[in-house]
mmCIF file of C-alpha atoms and ligand atoms in Angstrom:
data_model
loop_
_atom_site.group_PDB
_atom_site.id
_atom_site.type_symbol
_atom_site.label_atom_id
_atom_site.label_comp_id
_atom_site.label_asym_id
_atom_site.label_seq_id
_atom_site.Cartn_x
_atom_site.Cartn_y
_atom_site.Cartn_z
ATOM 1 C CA UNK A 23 0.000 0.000 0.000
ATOM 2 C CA UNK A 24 0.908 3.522 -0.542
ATOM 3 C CA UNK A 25 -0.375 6.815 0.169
ATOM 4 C CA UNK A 26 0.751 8.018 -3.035
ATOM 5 C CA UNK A 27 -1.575 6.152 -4.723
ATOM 6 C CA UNK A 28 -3.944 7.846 -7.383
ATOM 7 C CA UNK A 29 -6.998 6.714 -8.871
ATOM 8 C CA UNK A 30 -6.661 6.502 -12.147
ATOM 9 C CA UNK A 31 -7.514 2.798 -12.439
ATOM 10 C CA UNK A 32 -9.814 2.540 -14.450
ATOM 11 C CA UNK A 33 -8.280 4.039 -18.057
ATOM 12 C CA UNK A 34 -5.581 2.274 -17.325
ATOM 13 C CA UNK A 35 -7.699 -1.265 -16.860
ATOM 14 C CA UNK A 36 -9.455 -0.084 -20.178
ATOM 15 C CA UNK A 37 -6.549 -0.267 -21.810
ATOM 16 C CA UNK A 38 -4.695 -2.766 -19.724
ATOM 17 C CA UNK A 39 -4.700 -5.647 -21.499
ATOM 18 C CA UNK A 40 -0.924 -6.944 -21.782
ATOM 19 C CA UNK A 41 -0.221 -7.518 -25.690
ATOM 20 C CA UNK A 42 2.875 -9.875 -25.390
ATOM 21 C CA UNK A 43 0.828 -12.293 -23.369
ATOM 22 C CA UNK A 44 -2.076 -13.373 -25.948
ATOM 23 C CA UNK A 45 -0.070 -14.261 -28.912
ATOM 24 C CA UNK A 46 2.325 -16.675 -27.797
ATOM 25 C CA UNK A 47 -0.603 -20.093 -26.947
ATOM 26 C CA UNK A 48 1.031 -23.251 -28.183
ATOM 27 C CA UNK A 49 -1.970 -25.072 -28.424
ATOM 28 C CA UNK A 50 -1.583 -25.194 -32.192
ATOM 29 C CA UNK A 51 -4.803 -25.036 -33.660
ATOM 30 C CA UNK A 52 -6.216 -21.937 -32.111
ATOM 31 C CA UNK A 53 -5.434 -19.154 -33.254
ATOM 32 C CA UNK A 54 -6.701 -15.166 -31.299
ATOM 33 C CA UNK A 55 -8.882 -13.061 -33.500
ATOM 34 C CA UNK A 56 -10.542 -9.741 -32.106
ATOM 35 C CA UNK A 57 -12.679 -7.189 -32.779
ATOM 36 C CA UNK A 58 -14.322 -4.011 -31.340
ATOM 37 C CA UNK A 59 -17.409 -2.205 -32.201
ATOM 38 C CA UNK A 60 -19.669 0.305 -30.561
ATOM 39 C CA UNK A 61 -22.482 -0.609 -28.335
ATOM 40 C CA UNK A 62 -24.424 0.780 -25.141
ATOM 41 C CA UNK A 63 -22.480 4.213 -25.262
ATOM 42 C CA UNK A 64 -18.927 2.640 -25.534
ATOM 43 C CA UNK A 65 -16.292 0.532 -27.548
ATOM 44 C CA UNK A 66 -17.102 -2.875 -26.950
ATOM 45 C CA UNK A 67 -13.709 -5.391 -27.262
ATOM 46 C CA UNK A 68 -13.905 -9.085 -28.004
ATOM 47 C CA UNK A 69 -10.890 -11.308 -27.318
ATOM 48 C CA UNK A 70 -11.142 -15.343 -28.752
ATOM 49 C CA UNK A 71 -9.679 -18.130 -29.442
ATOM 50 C CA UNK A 72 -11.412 -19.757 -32.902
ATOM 51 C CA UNK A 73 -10.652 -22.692 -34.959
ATOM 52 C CA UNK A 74 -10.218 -20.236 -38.034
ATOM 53 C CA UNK A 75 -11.474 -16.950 -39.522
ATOM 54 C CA UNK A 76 -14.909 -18.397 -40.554
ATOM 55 C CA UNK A 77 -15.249 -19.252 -37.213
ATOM 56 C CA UNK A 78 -14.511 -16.235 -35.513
ATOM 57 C CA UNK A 79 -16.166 -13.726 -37.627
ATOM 58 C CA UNK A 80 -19.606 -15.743 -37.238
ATOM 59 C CA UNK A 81 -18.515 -15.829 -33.364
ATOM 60 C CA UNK A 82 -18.388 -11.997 -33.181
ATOM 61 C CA UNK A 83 -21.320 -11.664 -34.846
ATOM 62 C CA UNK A 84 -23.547 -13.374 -32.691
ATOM 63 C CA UNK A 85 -21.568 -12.064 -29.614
ATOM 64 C CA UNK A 86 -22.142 -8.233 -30.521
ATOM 65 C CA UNK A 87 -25.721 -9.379 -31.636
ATOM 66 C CA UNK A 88 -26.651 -10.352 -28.333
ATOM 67 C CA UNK A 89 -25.601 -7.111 -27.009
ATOM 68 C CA UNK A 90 -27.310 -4.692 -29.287
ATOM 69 C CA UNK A 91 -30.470 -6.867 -27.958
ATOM 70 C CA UNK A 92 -29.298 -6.210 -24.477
ATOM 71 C CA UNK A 93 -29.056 -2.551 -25.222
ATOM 72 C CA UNK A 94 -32.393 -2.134 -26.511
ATOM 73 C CA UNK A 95 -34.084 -3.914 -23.577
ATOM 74 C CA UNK A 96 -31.597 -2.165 -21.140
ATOM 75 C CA UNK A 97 -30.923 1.586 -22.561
ATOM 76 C CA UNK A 98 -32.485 4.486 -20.708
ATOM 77 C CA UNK A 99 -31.337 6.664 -23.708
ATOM 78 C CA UNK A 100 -33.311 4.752 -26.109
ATOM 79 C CA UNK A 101 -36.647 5.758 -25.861
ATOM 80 C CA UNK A 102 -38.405 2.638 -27.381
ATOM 81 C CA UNK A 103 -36.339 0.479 -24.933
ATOM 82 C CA UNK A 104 -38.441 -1.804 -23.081
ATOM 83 C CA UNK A 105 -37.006 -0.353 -19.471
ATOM 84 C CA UNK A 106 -38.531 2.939 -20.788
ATOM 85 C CA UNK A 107 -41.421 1.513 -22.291
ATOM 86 C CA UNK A 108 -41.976 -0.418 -18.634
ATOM 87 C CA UNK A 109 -41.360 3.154 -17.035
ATOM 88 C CA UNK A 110 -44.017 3.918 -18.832
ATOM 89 C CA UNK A 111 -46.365 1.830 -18.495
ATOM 90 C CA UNK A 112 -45.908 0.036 -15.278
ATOM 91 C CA UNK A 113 -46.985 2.650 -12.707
ATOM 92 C CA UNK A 114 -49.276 1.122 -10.254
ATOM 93 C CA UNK A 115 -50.094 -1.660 -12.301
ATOM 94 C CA UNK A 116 -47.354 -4.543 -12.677
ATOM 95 C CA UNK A 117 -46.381 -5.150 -16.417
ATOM 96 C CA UNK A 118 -44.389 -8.452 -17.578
ATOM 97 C CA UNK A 119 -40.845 -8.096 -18.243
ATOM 98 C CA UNK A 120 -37.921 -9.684 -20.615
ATOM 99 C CA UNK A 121 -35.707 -12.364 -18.888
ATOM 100 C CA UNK A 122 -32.662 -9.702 -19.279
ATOM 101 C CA UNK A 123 -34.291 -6.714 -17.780
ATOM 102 C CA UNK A 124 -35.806 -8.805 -15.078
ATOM 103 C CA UNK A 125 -32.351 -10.031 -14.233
ATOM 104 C CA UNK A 126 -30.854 -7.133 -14.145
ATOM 105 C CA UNK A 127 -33.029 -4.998 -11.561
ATOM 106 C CA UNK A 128 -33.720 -8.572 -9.726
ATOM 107 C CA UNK A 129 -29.453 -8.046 -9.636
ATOM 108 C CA UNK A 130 -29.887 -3.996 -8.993
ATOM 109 C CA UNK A 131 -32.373 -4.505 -6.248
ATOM 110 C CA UNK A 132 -30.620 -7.227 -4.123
ATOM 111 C CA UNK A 133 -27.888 -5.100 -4.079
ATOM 112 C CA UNK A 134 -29.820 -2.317 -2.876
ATOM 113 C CA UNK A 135 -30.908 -4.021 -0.212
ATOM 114 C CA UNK A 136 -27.599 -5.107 0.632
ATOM 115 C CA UNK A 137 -25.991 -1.810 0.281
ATOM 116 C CA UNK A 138 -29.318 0.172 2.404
ATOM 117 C CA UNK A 139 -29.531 1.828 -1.322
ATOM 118 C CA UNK A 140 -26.776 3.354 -1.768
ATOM 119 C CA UNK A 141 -26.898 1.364 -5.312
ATOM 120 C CA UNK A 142 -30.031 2.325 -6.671
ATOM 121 C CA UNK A 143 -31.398 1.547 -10.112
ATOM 122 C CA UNK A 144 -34.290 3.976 -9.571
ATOM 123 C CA UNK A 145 -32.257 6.998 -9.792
ATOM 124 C CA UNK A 146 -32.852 7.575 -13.329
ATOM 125 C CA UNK A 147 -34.770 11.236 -12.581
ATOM 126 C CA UNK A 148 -31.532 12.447 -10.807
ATOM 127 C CA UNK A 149 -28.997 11.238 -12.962
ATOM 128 C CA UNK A 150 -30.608 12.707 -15.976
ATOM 129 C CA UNK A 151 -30.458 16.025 -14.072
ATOM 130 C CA UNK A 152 -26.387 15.395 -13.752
ATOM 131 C CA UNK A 153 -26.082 14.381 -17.349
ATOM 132 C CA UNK A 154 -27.394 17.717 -18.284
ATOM 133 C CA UNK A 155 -25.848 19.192 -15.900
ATOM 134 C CA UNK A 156 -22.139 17.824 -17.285
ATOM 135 C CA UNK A 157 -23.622 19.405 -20.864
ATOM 136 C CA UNK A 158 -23.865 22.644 -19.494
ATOM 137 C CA UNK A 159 -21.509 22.683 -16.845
ATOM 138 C CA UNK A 160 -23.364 24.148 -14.366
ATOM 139 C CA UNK A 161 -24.790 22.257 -11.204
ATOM 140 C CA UNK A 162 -28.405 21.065 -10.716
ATOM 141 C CA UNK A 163 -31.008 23.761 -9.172
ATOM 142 C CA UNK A 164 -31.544 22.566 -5.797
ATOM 143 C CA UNK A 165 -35.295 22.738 -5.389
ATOM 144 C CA UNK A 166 -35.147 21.017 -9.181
ATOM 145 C CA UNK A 167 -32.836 18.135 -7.353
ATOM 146 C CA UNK A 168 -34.938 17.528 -4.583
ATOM 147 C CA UNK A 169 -38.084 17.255 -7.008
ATOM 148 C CA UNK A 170 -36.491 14.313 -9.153
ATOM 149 C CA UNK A 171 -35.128 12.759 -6.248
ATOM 150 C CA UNK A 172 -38.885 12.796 -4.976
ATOM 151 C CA UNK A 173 -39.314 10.338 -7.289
ATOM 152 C CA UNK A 174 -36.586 8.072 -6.940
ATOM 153 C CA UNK A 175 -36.277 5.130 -4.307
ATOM 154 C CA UNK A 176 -35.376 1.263 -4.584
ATOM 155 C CA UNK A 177 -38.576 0.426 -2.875
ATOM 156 C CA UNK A 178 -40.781 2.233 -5.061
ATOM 157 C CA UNK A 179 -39.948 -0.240 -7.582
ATOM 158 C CA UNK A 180 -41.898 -4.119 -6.955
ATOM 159 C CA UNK A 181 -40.637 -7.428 -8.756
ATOM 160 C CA UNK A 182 -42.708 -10.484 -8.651
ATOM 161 C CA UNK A 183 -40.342 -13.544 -9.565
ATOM 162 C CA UNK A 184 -43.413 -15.837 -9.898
ATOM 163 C CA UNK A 185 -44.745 -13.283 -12.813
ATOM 164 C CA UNK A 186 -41.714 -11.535 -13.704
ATOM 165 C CA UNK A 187 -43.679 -8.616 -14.037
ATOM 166 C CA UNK A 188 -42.431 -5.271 -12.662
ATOM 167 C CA UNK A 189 -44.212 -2.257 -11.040
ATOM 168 C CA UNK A 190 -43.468 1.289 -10.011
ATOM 169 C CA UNK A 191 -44.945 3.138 -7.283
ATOM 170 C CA UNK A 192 -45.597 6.694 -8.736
ATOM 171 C CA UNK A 193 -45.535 8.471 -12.275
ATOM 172 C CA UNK A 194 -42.367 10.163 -13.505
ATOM 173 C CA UNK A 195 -40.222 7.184 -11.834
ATOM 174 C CA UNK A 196 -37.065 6.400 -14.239
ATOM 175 C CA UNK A 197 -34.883 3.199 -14.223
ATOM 176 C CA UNK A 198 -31.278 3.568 -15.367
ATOM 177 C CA UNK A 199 -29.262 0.454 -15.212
ATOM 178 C CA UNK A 200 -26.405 2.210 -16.049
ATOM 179 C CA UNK A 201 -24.281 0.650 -12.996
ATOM 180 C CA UNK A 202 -24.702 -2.792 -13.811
ATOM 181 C CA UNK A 203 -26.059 -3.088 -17.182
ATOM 182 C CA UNK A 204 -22.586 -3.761 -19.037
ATOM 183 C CA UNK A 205 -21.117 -6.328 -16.989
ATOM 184 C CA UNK A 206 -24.522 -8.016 -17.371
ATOM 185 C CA UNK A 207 -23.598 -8.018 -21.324
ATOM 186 C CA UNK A 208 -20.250 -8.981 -20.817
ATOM 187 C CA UNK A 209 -21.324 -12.418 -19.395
ATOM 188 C CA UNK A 210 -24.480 -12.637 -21.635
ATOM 189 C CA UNK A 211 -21.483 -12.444 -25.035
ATOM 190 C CA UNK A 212 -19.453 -14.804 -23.145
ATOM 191 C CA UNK A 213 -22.835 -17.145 -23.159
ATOM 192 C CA UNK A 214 -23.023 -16.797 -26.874
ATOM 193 C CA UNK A 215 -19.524 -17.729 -27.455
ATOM 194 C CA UNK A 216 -19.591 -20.974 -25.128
ATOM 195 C CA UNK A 217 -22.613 -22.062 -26.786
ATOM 196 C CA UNK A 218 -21.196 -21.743 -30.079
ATOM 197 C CA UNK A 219 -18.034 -23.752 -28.785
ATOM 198 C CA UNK A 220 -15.939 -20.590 -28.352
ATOM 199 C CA UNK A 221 -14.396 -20.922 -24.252
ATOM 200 C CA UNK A 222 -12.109 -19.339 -24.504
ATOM 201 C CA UNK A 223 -13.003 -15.766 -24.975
ATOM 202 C CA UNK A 224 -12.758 -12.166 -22.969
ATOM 203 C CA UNK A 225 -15.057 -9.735 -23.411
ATOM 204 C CA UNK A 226 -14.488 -5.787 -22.265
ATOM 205 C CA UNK A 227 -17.160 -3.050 -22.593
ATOM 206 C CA UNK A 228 -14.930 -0.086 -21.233
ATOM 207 C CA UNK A 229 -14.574 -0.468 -17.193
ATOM 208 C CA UNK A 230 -16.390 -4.114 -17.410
ATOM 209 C CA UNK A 231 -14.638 -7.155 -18.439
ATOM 210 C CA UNK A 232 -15.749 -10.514 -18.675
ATOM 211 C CA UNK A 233 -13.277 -13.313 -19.468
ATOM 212 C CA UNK A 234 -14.214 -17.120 -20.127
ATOM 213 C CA UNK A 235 -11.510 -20.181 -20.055
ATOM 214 C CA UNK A 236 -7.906 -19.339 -20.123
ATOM 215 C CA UNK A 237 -6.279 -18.727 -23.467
ATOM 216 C CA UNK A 238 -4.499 -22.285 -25.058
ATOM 217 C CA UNK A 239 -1.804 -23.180 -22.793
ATOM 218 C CA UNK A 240 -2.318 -20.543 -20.132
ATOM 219 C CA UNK A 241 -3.193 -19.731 -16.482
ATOM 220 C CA UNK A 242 -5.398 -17.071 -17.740
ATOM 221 C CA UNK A 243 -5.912 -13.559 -19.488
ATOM 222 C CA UNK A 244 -3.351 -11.130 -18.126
ATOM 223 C CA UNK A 245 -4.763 -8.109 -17.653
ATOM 224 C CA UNK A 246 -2.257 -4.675 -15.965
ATOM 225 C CA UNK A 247 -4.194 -3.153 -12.999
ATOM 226 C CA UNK A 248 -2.405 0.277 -12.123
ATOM 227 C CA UNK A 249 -2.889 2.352 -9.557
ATOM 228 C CA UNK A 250 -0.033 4.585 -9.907
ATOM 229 C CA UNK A 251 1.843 4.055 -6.513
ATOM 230 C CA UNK A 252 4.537 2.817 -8.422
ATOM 231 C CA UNK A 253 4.921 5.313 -11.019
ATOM 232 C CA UNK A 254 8.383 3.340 -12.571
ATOM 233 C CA UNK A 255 6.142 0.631 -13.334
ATOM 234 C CA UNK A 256 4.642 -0.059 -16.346
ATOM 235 C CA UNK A 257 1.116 -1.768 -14.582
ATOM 236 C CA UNK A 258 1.982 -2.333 -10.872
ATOM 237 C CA UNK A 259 -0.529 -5.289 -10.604
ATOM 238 C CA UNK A 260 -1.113 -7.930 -12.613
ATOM 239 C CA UNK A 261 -4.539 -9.784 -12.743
ATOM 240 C CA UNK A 262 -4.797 -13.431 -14.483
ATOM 241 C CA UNK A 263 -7.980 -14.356 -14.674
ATOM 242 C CA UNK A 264 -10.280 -17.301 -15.962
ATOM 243 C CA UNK A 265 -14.266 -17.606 -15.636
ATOM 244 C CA UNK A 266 -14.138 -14.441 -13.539
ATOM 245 C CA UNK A 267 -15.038 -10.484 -14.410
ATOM 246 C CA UNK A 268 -13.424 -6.967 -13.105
ATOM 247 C CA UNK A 269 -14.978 -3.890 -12.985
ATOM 248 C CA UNK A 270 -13.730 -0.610 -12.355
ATOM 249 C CA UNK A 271 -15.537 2.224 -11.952
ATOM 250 C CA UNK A 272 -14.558 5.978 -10.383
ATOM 251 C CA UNK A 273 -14.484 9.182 -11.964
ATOM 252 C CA UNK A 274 -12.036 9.360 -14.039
ATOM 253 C CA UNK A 275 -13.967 9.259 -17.138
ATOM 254 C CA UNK A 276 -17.048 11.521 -16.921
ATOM 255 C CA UNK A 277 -17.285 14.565 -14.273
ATOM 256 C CA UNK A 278 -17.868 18.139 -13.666
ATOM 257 C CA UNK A 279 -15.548 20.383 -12.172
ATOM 258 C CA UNK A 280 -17.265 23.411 -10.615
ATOM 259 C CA UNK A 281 -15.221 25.855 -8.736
ATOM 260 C CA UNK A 282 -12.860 24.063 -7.619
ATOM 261 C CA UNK A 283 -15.275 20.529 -6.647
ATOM 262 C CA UNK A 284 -14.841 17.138 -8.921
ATOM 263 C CA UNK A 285 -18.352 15.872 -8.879
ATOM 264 C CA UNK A 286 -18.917 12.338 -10.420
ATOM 265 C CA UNK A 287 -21.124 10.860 -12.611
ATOM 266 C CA UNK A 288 -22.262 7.790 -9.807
ATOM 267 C CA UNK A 289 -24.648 9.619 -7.831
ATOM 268 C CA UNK A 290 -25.383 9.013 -3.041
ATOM 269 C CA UNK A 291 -28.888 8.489 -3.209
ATOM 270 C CA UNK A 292 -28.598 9.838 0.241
ATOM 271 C CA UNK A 293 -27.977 13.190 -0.882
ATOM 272 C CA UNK A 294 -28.817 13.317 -4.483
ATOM 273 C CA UNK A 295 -25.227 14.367 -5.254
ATOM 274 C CA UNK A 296 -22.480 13.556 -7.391
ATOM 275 C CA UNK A 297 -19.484 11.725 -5.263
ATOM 276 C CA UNK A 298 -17.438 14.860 -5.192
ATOM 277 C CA UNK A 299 -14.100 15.924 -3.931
ATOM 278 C CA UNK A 300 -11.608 18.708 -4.725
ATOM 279 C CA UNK A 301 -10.174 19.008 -7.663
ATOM 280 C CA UNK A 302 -6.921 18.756 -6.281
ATOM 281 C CA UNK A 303 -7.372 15.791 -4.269
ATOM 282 C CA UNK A 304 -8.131 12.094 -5.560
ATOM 283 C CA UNK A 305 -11.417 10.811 -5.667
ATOM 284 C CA UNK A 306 -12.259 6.982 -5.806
ATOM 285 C CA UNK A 307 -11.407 4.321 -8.190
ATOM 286 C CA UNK A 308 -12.871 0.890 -7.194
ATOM 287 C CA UNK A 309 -11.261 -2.465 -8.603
ATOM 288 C CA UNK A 310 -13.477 -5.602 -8.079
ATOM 289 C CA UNK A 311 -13.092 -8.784 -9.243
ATOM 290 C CA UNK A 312 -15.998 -11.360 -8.706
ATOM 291 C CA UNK A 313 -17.246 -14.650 -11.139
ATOM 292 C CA UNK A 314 -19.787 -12.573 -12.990
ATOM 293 C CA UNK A 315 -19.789 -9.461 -14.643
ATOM 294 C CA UNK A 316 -23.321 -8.111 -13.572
ATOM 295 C CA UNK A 317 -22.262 -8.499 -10.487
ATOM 296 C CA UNK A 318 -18.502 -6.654 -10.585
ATOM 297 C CA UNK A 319 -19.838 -4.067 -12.057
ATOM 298 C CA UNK A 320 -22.992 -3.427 -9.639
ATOM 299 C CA UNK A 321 -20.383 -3.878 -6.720
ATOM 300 C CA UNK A 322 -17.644 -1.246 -8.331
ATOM 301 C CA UNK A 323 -20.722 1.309 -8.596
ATOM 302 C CA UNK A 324 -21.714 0.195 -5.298
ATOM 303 C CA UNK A 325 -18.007 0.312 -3.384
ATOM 304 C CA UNK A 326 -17.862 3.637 -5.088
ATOM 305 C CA UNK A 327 -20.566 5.601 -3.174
ATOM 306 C CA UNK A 328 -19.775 3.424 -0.088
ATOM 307 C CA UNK A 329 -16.378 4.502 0.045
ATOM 308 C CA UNK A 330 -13.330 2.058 1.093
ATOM 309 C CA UNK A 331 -14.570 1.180 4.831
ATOM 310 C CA UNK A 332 -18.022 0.179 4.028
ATOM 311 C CA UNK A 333 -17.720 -0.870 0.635
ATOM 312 C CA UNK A 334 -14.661 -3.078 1.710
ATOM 313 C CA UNK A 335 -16.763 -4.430 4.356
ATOM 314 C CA UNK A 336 -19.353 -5.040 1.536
ATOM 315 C CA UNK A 337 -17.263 -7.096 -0.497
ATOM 316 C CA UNK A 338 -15.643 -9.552 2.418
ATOM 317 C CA UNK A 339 -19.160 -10.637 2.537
ATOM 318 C CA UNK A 340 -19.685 -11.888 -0.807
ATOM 319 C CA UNK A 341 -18.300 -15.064 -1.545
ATOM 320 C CA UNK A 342 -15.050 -14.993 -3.750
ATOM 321 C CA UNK A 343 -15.417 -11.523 -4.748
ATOM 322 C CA UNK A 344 -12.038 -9.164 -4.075
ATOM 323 C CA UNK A 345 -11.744 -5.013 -4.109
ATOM 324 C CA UNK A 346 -8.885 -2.699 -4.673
ATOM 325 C CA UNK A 347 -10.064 0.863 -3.177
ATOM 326 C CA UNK A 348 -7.776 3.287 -4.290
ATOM 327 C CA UNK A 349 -8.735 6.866 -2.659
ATOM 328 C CA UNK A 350 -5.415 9.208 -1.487
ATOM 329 C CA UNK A 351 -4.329 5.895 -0.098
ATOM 330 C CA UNK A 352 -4.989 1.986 -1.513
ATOM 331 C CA UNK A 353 -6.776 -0.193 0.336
ATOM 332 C CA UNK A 354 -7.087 -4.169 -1.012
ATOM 333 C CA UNK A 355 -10.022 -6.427 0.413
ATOM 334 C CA UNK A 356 -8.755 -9.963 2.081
ATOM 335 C CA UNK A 357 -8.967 -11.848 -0.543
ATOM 336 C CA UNK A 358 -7.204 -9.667 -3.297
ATOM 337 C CA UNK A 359 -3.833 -10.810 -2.692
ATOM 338 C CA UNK A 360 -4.887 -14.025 -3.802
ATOM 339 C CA UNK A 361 -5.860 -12.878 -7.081
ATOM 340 C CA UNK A 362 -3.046 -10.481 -8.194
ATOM 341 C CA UNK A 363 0.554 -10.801 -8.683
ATOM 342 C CA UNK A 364 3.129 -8.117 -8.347
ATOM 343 C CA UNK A 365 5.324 -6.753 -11.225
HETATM 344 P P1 AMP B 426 -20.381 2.480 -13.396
HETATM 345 O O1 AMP B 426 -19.486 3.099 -14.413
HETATM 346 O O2 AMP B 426 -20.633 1.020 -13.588
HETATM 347 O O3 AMP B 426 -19.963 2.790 -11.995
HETATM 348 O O4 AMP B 426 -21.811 3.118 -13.601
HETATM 349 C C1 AMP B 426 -22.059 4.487 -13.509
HETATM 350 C C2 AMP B 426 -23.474 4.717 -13.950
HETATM 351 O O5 AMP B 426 -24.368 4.104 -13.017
HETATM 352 C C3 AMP B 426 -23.880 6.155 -14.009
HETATM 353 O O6 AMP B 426 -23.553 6.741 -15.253
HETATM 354 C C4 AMP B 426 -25.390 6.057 -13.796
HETATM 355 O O7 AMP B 426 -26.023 5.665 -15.000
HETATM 356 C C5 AMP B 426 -25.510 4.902 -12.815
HETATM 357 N N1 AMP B 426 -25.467 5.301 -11.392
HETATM 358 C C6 AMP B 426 -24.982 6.447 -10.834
HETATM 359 N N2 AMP B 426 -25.069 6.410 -9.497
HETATM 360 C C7 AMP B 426 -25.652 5.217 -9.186
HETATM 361 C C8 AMP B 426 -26.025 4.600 -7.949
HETATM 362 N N3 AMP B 426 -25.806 5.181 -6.760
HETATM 363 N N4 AMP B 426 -26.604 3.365 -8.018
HETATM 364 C C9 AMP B 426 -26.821 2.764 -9.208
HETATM 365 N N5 AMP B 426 -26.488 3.305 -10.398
HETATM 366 C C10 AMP B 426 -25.910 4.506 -10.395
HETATM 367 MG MG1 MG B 427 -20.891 -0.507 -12.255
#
């Protein structure tokens, strides 16, 4: 640990994946293809092993396929997206839902209970208000705040497994499933590929990566983790990982800076605020690695507006998952040692 840490993990885990270690499999068959193409607001990156080129291209096809899908059940920019359509139409009455979307808030709101909210998939009315406000760079009115966040709450929203319909308590609610929903793809691509007899296979939408069986002849992918407390070093951790996802999320990527104050794009539901901090200090940048991707990236989000105490306390109880908290110092959860080796 170091207190020089700072948290600019997650371009750095975007980017992080360590060329010289994918090419060299001497399982001779096999041979790594990729490919990368925009989905759900970002670049989406597929890593696999195929048999040949035929193989592969049909392989990425029905990999990013089954994304797009995911997007259009799962996007709150969309407007025709069934989670709009179902904030639409689902006030006070329940309204049957896709096997994704149900997943996914099933996912959101089990971890809302386990987190007393602070992630929330019912934000959608305040976040919107932060998006704009990053467009015009000016904070959110307050009274205009307080109004949206009037209509957000975790337990306004109602699943019934048995139906899998969904309800909402009041008009104007909004579901964003912004913190989870890419992970949740990640895994659902890595589905495709299995079933078409692609294992091994990683697949990273930005901050969320999902990774299948190890590449021919490895331990697993290699991924650099940096967290800058060792600036000589190219990536200061290295992660090699099989059947397993990371997520990073902080705010390194989209913010506002108003006088002075970083405020974030993941929102505390207890205030209606932005995770802020000054611009001169170092704000969050949560690491976690756990066996699914919808649930990585729910914890990351999660960890984030918990901060390292509670959200580290958050991760030791969920079984084989593993956190690196990097704030103005770096704090790893018990069982991340385990999981990463040292340059
Ligand atoms: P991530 O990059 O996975 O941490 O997700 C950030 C996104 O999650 C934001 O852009 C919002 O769409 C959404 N979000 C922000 N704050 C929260 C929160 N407290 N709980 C759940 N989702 C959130
Ligand atoms: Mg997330």
């Amino acid at each position: 640990m170091s207190s020089k840490a700072r948290g600019v993990l997650a371009t750095a885990l975007a980017t992080g994946l360590l060329p010289g270690c994918l090419g060299s499999a001497p399982a001779a068959d096999r041979q790594l293809f990729e490919a990368v193409e925009p989905h759900m607001g970002t670049l989406v990156r597929i890593k696999l092993y195929a048999d040949g080129a035929r193989q592969a291209k049909a392989a990425f096809r029905a990999a990013f396929d089954r994304i797009a899908q995911l997007d259009n059940a799962l996007s709150d920019y969309k407007p025709a997206s069934e989670l709009n359509r179902i904030c639409r139409t689902a006030v006070a009455r329940p309204v049957a839902a896709g096997a994704d979307l149900f997943r996914v808030l099933e996912a959101s709101q089990e971890l809302a209970g386990e987190t007393d909210g602070a992630f929330d998939v019912t934000l959608g009315p305040v976040i919107r208000l932060w998006r704009q406000a990053r467009n015009t760079n000016r904070l959110p009115d307050s009274a205009v705040l307080r109004e949206a966040a009037g209509r957000c709450g975790y337990r306004k929203l109602h699943l019934d497994p048995a139906k899998r319909t969904v309800m909402l308590d009041q008009a104007g609610m909004q579901l964003d499933a912004g913190g989870i929903a890419k992970g949740y793809a990640a895994d659902a691509a890595l589905s495709i590929l299995a079933q078409l007899g692609i294992g091994s296979a990683l697949v990273a939408a930005s901050g969320d990566l999902a990774f299948g069986d190890p590449p021919p002849g490895q331990r697993g992918w290699r991924i650099g983790v940096d967290s800058f407390d060792r600036p000589e070093a190219a990536f200061t951790r290295v992660l090699e990982l099989s059947n397993a996802a990371v997520s990073t999320s902080g705010d390194g990527e989209q913010h506002l800076d108003i006088d002075g104050t970083r405020y974030s794009h993941i929102i505390d539901p207890a205030t209606g605020m932005g995770l802020s901090h000054s611009t001169l200090a170092t704000g969050i940048t949560v690491t976690i690695i756990a066996r699914y991707g919808i649930d990585a990236d729910g914890l990351a989000t999660a960890v984030s507006v918990l901060g390292p105490e509670r959200g580290i306390a958050l991760i030791e109880r969920q079984a084989g998952a593993a956190a690196l908290v990097v704030t103005d110092h770096v704090v790893e959860s018990s069982r991340w040692p385990s999981v990463v080796s040292r340059n």
